[in-house]
PDB file of C-alpha atoms in Angstrom:
ATOM      1  CA  UNK A   1     -23.158  -7.692  33.612  1.00 46.00           C
ATOM      2  CA  UNK A   2     -25.573  -5.151  32.465  1.00 42.00           C
ATOM      3  CA  UNK A   3     -22.668  -2.412  34.206  1.00 42.00           C
ATOM      4  CA  UNK A   4     -20.355  -4.541  31.279  1.00 45.00           C
ATOM      5  CA  UNK A   5     -23.001  -3.929  28.299  1.00 45.00           C
ATOM      6  CA  UNK A   6     -22.247  -0.234  28.998  1.00 39.00           C
ATOM      7  CA  UNK A   7     -18.827   0.055  28.473  1.00 44.00           C
ATOM      8  CA  UNK A   8     -17.675   1.458  24.972  1.00 53.00           C
ATOM      9  CA  UNK A   9     -14.946   0.303  22.710  1.00 55.00           C
ATOM     10  CA  UNK A  10     -12.595   3.127  24.075  1.00 50.00           C
ATOM     11  CA  UNK A  11     -12.925   1.223  27.959  1.00 49.00           C
ATOM     12  CA  UNK A  12     -12.098  -1.776  26.335  1.00 54.00           C
ATOM     13  CA  UNK A  13      -9.099  -0.580  24.558  1.00 53.00           C
ATOM     14  CA  UNK A  14      -7.705   1.188  27.595  1.00 49.00           C
ATOM     15  CA  UNK A  15      -8.187  -2.564  29.903  1.00 52.00           C
ATOM     16  CA  UNK A  16      -6.745  -4.720  26.822  1.00 52.00           C
ATOM     17  CA  UNK A  17      -3.436  -2.413  25.940  1.00 53.00           C
ATOM     18  CA  UNK A  18      -1.287  -3.466  29.172  1.00 51.00           C
ATOM     19  CA  UNK A  19      -2.167  -6.705  27.859  1.00 48.00           C
ATOM     20  CA  UNK A  20      -0.922  -6.828  23.828  1.00 50.00           C
ATOM     21  CA  UNK A  21       1.761  -4.293  25.004  1.00 49.00           C
ATOM     22  CA  UNK A  22       3.402  -6.794  27.300  1.00 46.00           C
ATOM     23  CA  UNK A  23       5.269  -9.824  26.013  1.00 46.00           C
ATOM     24  CA  UNK A  24       3.793 -13.163  26.739  1.00 42.00           C
ATOM     25  CA  UNK A  25       4.672 -14.595  30.184  1.00 38.00           C
ATOM     26  CA  UNK A  26       7.307 -17.436  30.063  1.00 41.00           C
ATOM     27  CA  UNK A  27       5.192 -19.600  33.192  1.00 36.00           C
ATOM     28  CA  UNK A  28       2.565 -20.442  30.503  1.00 35.00           C
ATOM     29  CA  UNK A  29       2.958 -22.072  26.908  1.00 40.00           C
ATOM     30  CA  UNK A  30       4.554 -20.096  24.515  1.00 50.00           C
ATOM     31  CA  UNK A  31       2.673 -21.302  21.501  1.00 50.00           C
ATOM     32  CA  UNK A  32      -0.907 -21.023  23.351  1.00 51.00           C
ATOM     33  CA  UNK A  33       0.191 -17.409  24.386  1.00 71.00           C
ATOM     34  CA  UNK A  34       1.665 -16.331  21.561  1.00 74.00           C
ATOM     35  CA  UNK A  35      -1.298 -17.060  19.236  1.00 83.00           C
ATOM     36  CA  UNK A  36      -3.593 -15.811  21.907  1.00 86.00           C
ATOM     37  CA  UNK A  37      -1.513 -12.356  22.198  1.00 86.00           C
ATOM     38  CA  UNK A  38      -1.309 -11.805  18.674  1.00 88.00           C
ATOM     39  CA  UNK A  39      -5.772 -12.206  18.405  1.00 90.00           C
ATOM     40  CA  UNK A  40      -5.394  -9.600  21.074  1.00 90.00           C
ATOM     41  CA  UNK A  41      -2.910  -6.995  19.647  1.00 89.00           C
ATOM     42  CA  UNK A  42      -5.125  -7.612  16.230  1.00 91.00           C
ATOM     43  CA  UNK A  43      -8.558  -6.822  18.274  1.00 90.00           C
ATOM     44  CA  UNK A  44      -7.316  -3.980  20.000  1.00 89.00           C
ATOM     45  CA  UNK A  45      -6.483  -2.398  16.806  1.00 89.00           C
ATOM     46  CA  UNK A  46      -9.653  -2.780  15.283  1.00 89.00           C
ATOM     47  CA  UNK A  47     -11.449  -1.598  18.176  1.00 89.00           C
ATOM     48  CA  UNK A  48      -9.723   1.787  18.391  1.00 87.00           C
ATOM     49  CA  UNK A  49     -10.273   2.271  14.635  1.00 83.00           C
ATOM     50  CA  UNK A  50     -13.681   1.296  15.227  1.00 83.00           C
ATOM     51  CA  UNK A  51     -13.686   4.232  17.815  1.00 81.00           C
ATOM     52  CA  UNK A  52     -12.354   6.571  15.174  1.00 75.00           C
ATOM     53  CA  UNK A  53      -8.851   6.839  16.427  1.00 72.00           C
ATOM     54  CA  UNK A  54      -7.403   5.274  13.515  1.00 66.00           C
ATOM     55  CA  UNK A  55      -6.941   8.364  11.698  1.00 75.00           C
ATOM     56  CA  UNK A  56      -3.718  11.259  11.173  1.00 71.00           C
ATOM     57  CA  UNK A  57      -1.553  10.101  14.037  1.00 72.00           C
ATOM     58  CA  UNK A  58      -3.755   7.485  15.346  1.00 82.00           C
ATOM     59  CA  UNK A  59      -2.868   5.766  12.101  1.00 87.00           C
ATOM     60  CA  UNK A  60       0.848   5.174  13.512  1.00 90.00           C
ATOM     61  CA  UNK A  61      -0.597   3.669  16.625  1.00 90.00           C
ATOM     62  CA  UNK A  62      -2.531   1.283  14.782  1.00 92.00           C
ATOM     63  CA  UNK A  63       0.344   0.322  12.687  1.00 93.00           C
ATOM     64  CA  UNK A  64       2.283  -0.435  15.703  1.00 93.00           C
ATOM     65  CA  UNK A  65      -0.158  -3.047  16.904  1.00 93.00           C
ATOM     66  CA  UNK A  66      -0.692  -4.789  13.356  1.00 94.00           C
ATOM     67  CA  UNK A  67       3.447  -4.941  13.148  1.00 95.00           C
ATOM     68  CA  UNK A  68       2.969  -6.362  16.586  1.00 93.00           C
ATOM     69  CA  UNK A  69       0.437  -8.981  15.857  1.00 94.00           C
ATOM     70  CA  UNK A  70       2.756 -10.199  12.988  1.00 95.00           C
ATOM     71  CA  UNK A  71       5.836 -10.316  15.108  1.00 93.00           C
ATOM     72  CA  UNK A  72       3.702 -12.804  17.108  1.00 92.00           C
ATOM     73  CA  UNK A  73       2.295 -14.918  14.521  1.00 93.00           C
ATOM     74  CA  UNK A  74       5.669 -15.187  12.896  1.00 92.00           C
ATOM     75  CA  UNK A  75       7.280 -16.575  16.106  1.00 91.00           C
ATOM     76  CA  UNK A  76       4.370 -19.119  15.934  1.00 91.00           C
ATOM     77  CA  UNK A  77       4.991 -19.809  12.733  1.00 91.00           C
ATOM     78  CA  UNK A  78       1.939 -19.019  11.425  1.00 93.00           C
ATOM     79  CA  UNK A  79       3.007 -16.895   8.065  1.00 93.00           C
ATOM     80  CA  UNK A  80      -0.344 -16.081   6.853  1.00 94.00           C
ATOM     81  CA  UNK A  81      -1.788 -14.863   9.577  1.00 95.00           C
ATOM     82  CA  UNK A  82       2.139 -12.529  10.059  1.00 96.00           C
ATOM     83  CA  UNK A  83       1.251 -11.013   6.129  1.00 97.00           C
ATOM     84  CA  UNK A  84      -2.429 -10.425   6.599  1.00 97.00           C
ATOM     85  CA  UNK A  85      -1.084  -8.039   9.411  1.00 97.00           C
ATOM     86  CA  UNK A  86       1.533  -6.428   7.593  1.00 97.00           C
ATOM     87  CA  UNK A  87      -0.998  -6.216   4.341  1.00 97.00           C
ATOM     88  CA  UNK A  88      -2.916  -4.017   7.237  1.00 96.00           C
ATOM     89  CA  UNK A  89       0.036  -2.001   8.316  1.00 97.00           C
ATOM     90  CA  UNK A  90       0.923  -1.124   4.651  1.00 97.00           C
ATOM     91  CA  UNK A  91      -2.072  -0.231   3.355  1.00 96.00           C
ATOM     92  CA  UNK A  92      -2.554   2.147   6.496  1.00 94.00           C
ATOM     93  CA  UNK A  93       1.173   3.605   5.811  1.00 95.00           C
ATOM     94  CA  UNK A  94       0.088   4.540   2.235  1.00 95.00           C
ATOM     95  CA  UNK A  95      -3.235   6.228   3.435  1.00 93.00           C
ATOM     96  CA  UNK A  96      -0.958   8.731   5.238  1.00 93.00           C
ATOM     97  CA  UNK A  97       1.197   8.960   2.766  1.00 93.00           C
ATOM     98  CA  UNK A  98       3.530   7.096   4.022  1.00 95.00           C
ATOM     99  CA  UNK A  99       4.017   5.485   0.063  1.00 95.00           C
ATOM    100  CA  UNK A 100       7.693   4.398   1.514  1.00 94.00           C
ATOM    101  CA  UNK A 101       6.840   2.324   3.773  1.00 96.00           C
ATOM    102  CA  UNK A 102       3.804   1.198   2.269  1.00 97.00           C
ATOM    103  CA  UNK A 103       5.843  -0.188  -1.069  1.00 97.00           C
ATOM    104  CA  UNK A 104       8.579  -1.584   1.350  1.00 97.00           C
ATOM    105  CA  UNK A 105       5.721  -3.568   3.387  1.00 98.00           C
ATOM    106  CA  UNK A 106       4.176  -4.990   0.592  1.00 98.00           C
ATOM    107  CA  UNK A 107       7.630  -6.196  -1.009  1.00 98.00           C
ATOM    108  CA  UNK A 108       8.331  -8.016   2.333  1.00 97.00           C
ATOM    109  CA  UNK A 109       5.030  -9.965   2.370  1.00 98.00           C
ATOM    110  CA  UNK A 110       5.547 -10.581  -1.316  1.00 98.00           C
ATOM    111  CA  UNK A 111       8.792 -12.335  -0.610  1.00 97.00           C
ATOM    112  CA  UNK A 112       7.166 -14.787   1.888  1.00 97.00           C
ATOM    113  CA  UNK A 113       4.512 -15.539  -0.559  1.00 97.00           C
ATOM    114  CA  UNK A 114       6.322 -16.699  -3.207  1.00 97.00           C
ATOM    115  CA  UNK A 115       8.221 -18.889  -0.778  1.00 95.00           C
ATOM    116  CA  UNK A 116       4.652 -20.600  -0.284  1.00 93.00           C
ATOM    117  CA  UNK A 117       2.745 -22.642  -3.246  1.00 93.00           C
ATOM    118  CA  UNK A 118      -0.631 -21.894  -1.875  1.00 93.00           C
ATOM    119  CA  UNK A 119       0.646 -18.185  -1.983  1.00 94.00           C
ATOM    120  CA  UNK A 120       2.988 -17.432  -4.783  1.00 95.00           C
ATOM    121  CA  UNK A 121      -0.030 -16.840  -7.068  1.00 95.00           C
ATOM    122  CA  UNK A 122      -1.024 -13.573  -5.481  1.00 96.00           C
ATOM    123  CA  UNK A 123       2.598 -12.492  -5.612  1.00 97.00           C
ATOM    124  CA  UNK A 124       1.506 -10.228  -8.462  1.00 97.00           C
ATOM    125  CA  UNK A 125      -1.287  -8.694  -7.230  1.00 97.00           C
ATOM    126  CA  UNK A 126       1.177  -7.666  -4.241  1.00 98.00           C
ATOM    127  CA  UNK A 127       3.806  -6.324  -6.165  1.00 98.00           C
ATOM    128  CA  UNK A 128       1.337  -4.243  -8.077  1.00 98.00           C
ATOM    129  CA  UNK A 129      -0.208  -2.923  -4.978  1.00 98.00           C
ATOM    130  CA  UNK A 130       3.848  -1.733  -4.110  1.00 97.00           C
ATOM    131  CA  UNK A 131       3.687  -0.384  -7.883  1.00 97.00           C
ATOM    132  CA  UNK A 132       1.112   1.819  -7.099  1.00 97.00           C
ATOM    133  CA  UNK A 133       2.890   3.331  -3.778  1.00 96.00           C
ATOM    134  CA  UNK A 134       5.605   4.410  -5.896  1.00 94.00           C
ATOM    135  CA  UNK A 135       3.384   5.628  -8.827  1.00 94.00           C
ATOM    136  CA  UNK A 136       0.954   7.939  -5.824  1.00 93.00           C
ATOM    137  CA  UNK A 137       4.464   8.900  -4.762  1.00 91.00           C
ATOM    138  CA  UNK A 138       5.038  10.705  -8.424  1.00 83.00           C
ATOM    139  CA  UNK A 139       4.029  14.164  -7.814  1.00 78.00           C
ATOM    140  CA  UNK A 140       3.817  16.930 -10.377  1.00 80.00           C
ATOM    141  CA  UNK A 141       5.011  14.759 -14.177  1.00 83.00           C
ATOM    142  CA  UNK A 142       6.728  18.343 -14.914  1.00 75.00           C
ATOM    143  CA  UNK A 143       8.836  17.790 -11.865  1.00 75.00           C
ATOM    144  CA  UNK A 144      10.547  14.685 -13.550  1.00 71.00           C
ATOM    145  CA  UNK A 145       8.539  11.568 -11.988  1.00 79.00           C
ATOM    146  CA  UNK A 146      11.969  10.192 -10.372  1.00 84.00           C
ATOM    147  CA  UNK A 147       9.729   7.879  -8.799  1.00 84.00           C
ATOM    148  CA  UNK A 148       9.100   6.164 -11.576  1.00 89.00           C
ATOM    149  CA  UNK A 149      13.098   5.719 -12.208  1.00 89.00           C
ATOM    150  CA  UNK A 150      12.490   3.918  -8.544  1.00 91.00           C
ATOM    151  CA  UNK A 151       9.676   1.997  -9.625  1.00 94.00           C
ATOM    152  CA  UNK A 152      11.101   0.438 -12.840  1.00 94.00           C
ATOM    153  CA  UNK A 153      14.165  -0.443 -11.378  1.00 95.00           C
ATOM    154  CA  UNK A 154      12.575  -2.243  -8.463  1.00 96.00           C
ATOM    155  CA  UNK A 155      10.191  -4.049 -10.888  1.00 97.00           C
ATOM    156  CA  UNK A 156      13.317  -5.696 -12.156  1.00 97.00           C
ATOM    157  CA  UNK A 157      14.385  -6.959  -8.389  1.00 97.00           C
ATOM    158  CA  UNK A 158      11.211  -8.174  -8.248  1.00 97.00           C
ATOM    159  CA  UNK A 159      11.308 -10.549 -11.780  1.00 97.00           C
ATOM    160  CA  UNK A 160      14.226 -11.560  -9.842  1.00 97.00           C
ATOM    161  CA  UNK A 161      12.224 -12.778  -6.475  1.00 97.00           C
ATOM    162  CA  UNK A 162       8.964 -14.234  -8.796  1.00 97.00           C
ATOM    163  CA  UNK A 163      10.329 -14.975 -12.592  1.00 95.00           C
ATOM    164  CA  UNK A 164       6.358 -15.279 -13.024  1.00 95.00           C
ATOM    165  CA  UNK A 165       5.677 -11.502 -12.208  1.00 97.00           C
ATOM    166  CA  UNK A 166       7.597 -10.548 -16.189  1.00 97.00           C
ATOM    167  CA  UNK A 167       4.855 -12.903 -17.678  1.00 97.00           C
ATOM    168  CA  UNK A 168       1.911 -11.451 -15.319  1.00 97.00           C
ATOM    169  CA  UNK A 169      -0.846  -8.567 -16.191  1.00 97.00           C
ATOM    170  CA  UNK A 170       0.015  -6.569 -13.341  1.00 98.00           C
ATOM    171  CA  UNK A 171       3.641  -6.242 -14.695  1.00 98.00           C
ATOM    172  CA  UNK A 172       1.727  -5.401 -18.118  1.00 97.00           C
ATOM    173  CA  UNK A 173      -0.526  -2.822 -16.343  1.00 97.00           C
ATOM    174  CA  UNK A 174       2.896  -1.029 -14.977  1.00 97.00           C
ATOM    175  CA  UNK A 175       4.775  -1.180 -18.279  1.00 96.00           C
ATOM    176  CA  UNK A 176       1.727   0.542 -19.841  1.00 96.00           C
ATOM    177  CA  UNK A 177       0.970   3.208 -16.738  1.00 96.00           C
ATOM    178  CA  UNK A 178       4.299   4.187 -17.316  1.00 94.00           C
ATOM    179  CA  UNK A 179       4.178   5.294 -20.780  1.00 94.00           C
ATOM    180  CA  UNK A 180       1.390   6.466 -20.350  1.00 94.00           C
ATOM    181  CA  UNK A 181       1.422   8.787 -17.428  1.00 93.00           C
ATOM    182  CA  UNK A 182       4.376  11.059 -18.469  1.00 92.00           C
ATOM    183  CA  UNK A 183       2.465  11.605 -22.005  1.00 93.00           C
ATOM    184  CA  UNK A 184      -0.364  12.813 -19.550  1.00 93.00           C
ATOM    185  CA  UNK A 185      -2.603  10.523 -21.912  1.00 95.00           C
ATOM    186  CA  UNK A 186      -5.962  10.437 -19.063  1.00 96.00           C
ATOM    187  CA  UNK A 187      -8.238   8.347 -21.409  1.00 96.00           C
ATOM    188  CA  UNK A 188      -5.999   5.784 -22.221  1.00 97.00           C
ATOM    189  CA  UNK A 189      -4.848   5.816 -18.294  1.00 97.00           C
ATOM    190  CA  UNK A 190      -8.456   5.575 -17.670  1.00 97.00           C
ATOM    191  CA  UNK A 191      -8.501   2.371 -20.559  1.00 97.00           C
ATOM    192  CA  UNK A 192      -5.915   0.263 -19.003  1.00 97.00           C
ATOM    193  CA  UNK A 193      -7.612   0.679 -15.450  1.00 97.00           C
ATOM    194  CA  UNK A 194     -10.730  -0.509 -16.323  1.00 97.00           C
ATOM    195  CA  UNK A 195      -9.410  -3.446 -18.777  1.00 97.00           C
ATOM    196  CA  UNK A 196      -7.348  -4.670 -15.786  1.00 97.00           C
ATOM    197  CA  UNK A 197     -10.279  -4.028 -13.754  1.00 97.00           C
ATOM    198  CA  UNK A 198     -12.241  -6.353 -14.812  1.00 97.00           C
ATOM    199  CA  UNK A 199     -10.282  -8.748 -15.316  1.00 95.00           C
ATOM    200  CA  UNK A 200      -8.389  -8.846 -11.988  1.00 95.00           C
ATOM    201  CA  UNK A 201     -10.436  -6.304  -9.877  1.00 95.00           C
ATOM    202  CA  UNK A 202      -9.182  -3.689  -7.916  1.00 96.00           C
ATOM    203  CA  UNK A 203     -10.368  -2.940  -4.730  1.00 96.00           C
ATOM    204  CA  UNK A 204     -11.361   0.738  -3.387  1.00 96.00           C
ATOM    205  CA  UNK A 205      -7.112   0.935  -1.413  1.00 96.00           C
ATOM    206  CA  UNK A 206      -5.859   0.517  -4.691  1.00 97.00           C
ATOM    207  CA  UNK A 207      -8.445   2.998  -6.770  1.00 97.00           C
ATOM    208  CA  UNK A 208      -8.084   5.826  -4.157  1.00 96.00           C
ATOM    209  CA  UNK A 209      -3.810   5.560  -5.612  1.00 97.00           C
ATOM    210  CA  UNK A 210      -4.919   5.191  -8.839  1.00 97.00           C
ATOM    211  CA  UNK A 211      -6.840   8.541  -8.286  1.00 96.00           C
ATOM    212  CA  UNK A 212      -3.721   9.959  -7.197  1.00 95.00           C
ATOM    213  CA  UNK A 213      -2.004   9.313 -10.034  1.00 95.00           C
ATOM    214  CA  UNK A 214      -5.290  10.435 -12.496  1.00 95.00           C
ATOM    215  CA  UNK A 215      -4.864  13.984 -10.790  1.00 94.00           C
ATOM    216  CA  UNK A 216      -1.296  14.338 -11.172  1.00 93.00           C
ATOM    217  CA  UNK A 217      -2.145  13.440 -14.464  1.00 93.00           C
ATOM    218  CA  UNK A 218      -5.556  16.151 -15.053  1.00 94.00           C
ATOM    219  CA  UNK A 219      -2.931  18.517 -13.434  1.00 93.00           C
ATOM    220  CA  UNK A 220      -0.335  17.788 -15.618  1.00 91.00           C
ATOM    221  CA  UNK A 221      -3.116  18.412 -18.869  1.00 93.00           C
ATOM    222  CA  UNK A 222      -3.911  21.608 -17.564  1.00 93.00           C
ATOM    223  CA  UNK A 223      -0.161  23.025 -17.221  1.00 90.00           C
ATOM    224  CA  UNK A 224       0.404  22.444 -20.810  1.00 89.00           C
ATOM    225  CA  UNK A 225      -3.230  23.571 -21.684  1.00 90.00           C
ATOM    226  CA  UNK A 226      -1.975  26.847 -19.670  1.00 87.00           C
ATOM    227  CA  UNK A 227       1.117  26.767 -21.146  1.00 82.00           C
ATOM    228  CA  UNK A 228      -0.017  27.115 -24.530  1.00 74.00           C
ATOM    229  CA  UNK A 229      -2.554  29.546 -24.301  1.00 71.00           C
ATOM    230  CA  UNK A 230       0.146  32.510 -22.957  1.00 67.00           C
ATOM    231  CA  UNK A 231       0.339  34.706 -25.590  1.00 68.00           C
ATOM    232  CA  UNK A 232       3.661  35.209 -27.155  1.00 62.00           C
ATOM    233  CA  UNK A 233       5.536  38.523 -26.388  1.00 62.00           C
ATOM    234  CA  UNK A 234       5.705  41.170 -29.014  1.00 64.00           C
ATOM    235  CA  UNK A 235       8.060  40.840 -32.236  1.00 61.00           C
ATOM    236  CA  UNK A 236      10.887  43.117 -31.831  1.00 58.00           C
ATOM    237  CA  UNK A 237      10.730  43.315 -27.775  1.00 56.00           C
ATOM    238  CA  UNK A 238      13.647  41.356 -27.129  1.00 51.00           C
ATOM    239  CA  UNK A 239      15.056  43.710 -24.336  1.00 50.00           C
ATOM    240  CA  UNK A 240      17.592  45.555 -25.963  1.00 50.00           C
ATOM    241  CA  UNK A 241      17.623  49.465 -25.520  1.00 45.00           C
TER     242      UNK A 241
END
């Protein structure tokens, strides 16, 4: 017992790893094994992060465990738990800059939510998270913000998935941000984010992505200021001999 108490989480991970990676044995009840395998796989993902092994390339391993757990839960028709695991995948994908994978995964979750009377009211918030991935992937405003065009097309598709999305505060926020960001109006951006946060609340993950967008706006403000301050060439210097 004393020896077991001294085992670190890393050692436990090594011991559990083969159990979670292997498919449930067919000789046991499928329902029992599938659910147990899912719980165990989630535990391994959590232990990896507790040991600080979920950063950088390690994030892909953690995401793989959550994806596998999601599949196990889905096989048992435990859609809530399956979606919870996919949300963990999406959040970590965005954290390492895989905004495309994150947005796609959030939309996958939203499509499940919209089929459930219990979960459907949360669909707009999930679409908002997907949208934030597009906005954070926008890059320098001066380059044209092609990600905004992608987001506008996505929003039209999301309205077909959930008709209520078009009338949600999340949709209204995104419409405003898509106008504000190209204009590089950082004050209006902050006001709209603050207003939404006061009503619906934004978690730390969402705020981190919004901070990326805010920095893009501030960079564009600085670029325009430098461009404005550059001296014009003296009159008569046309380059002709």
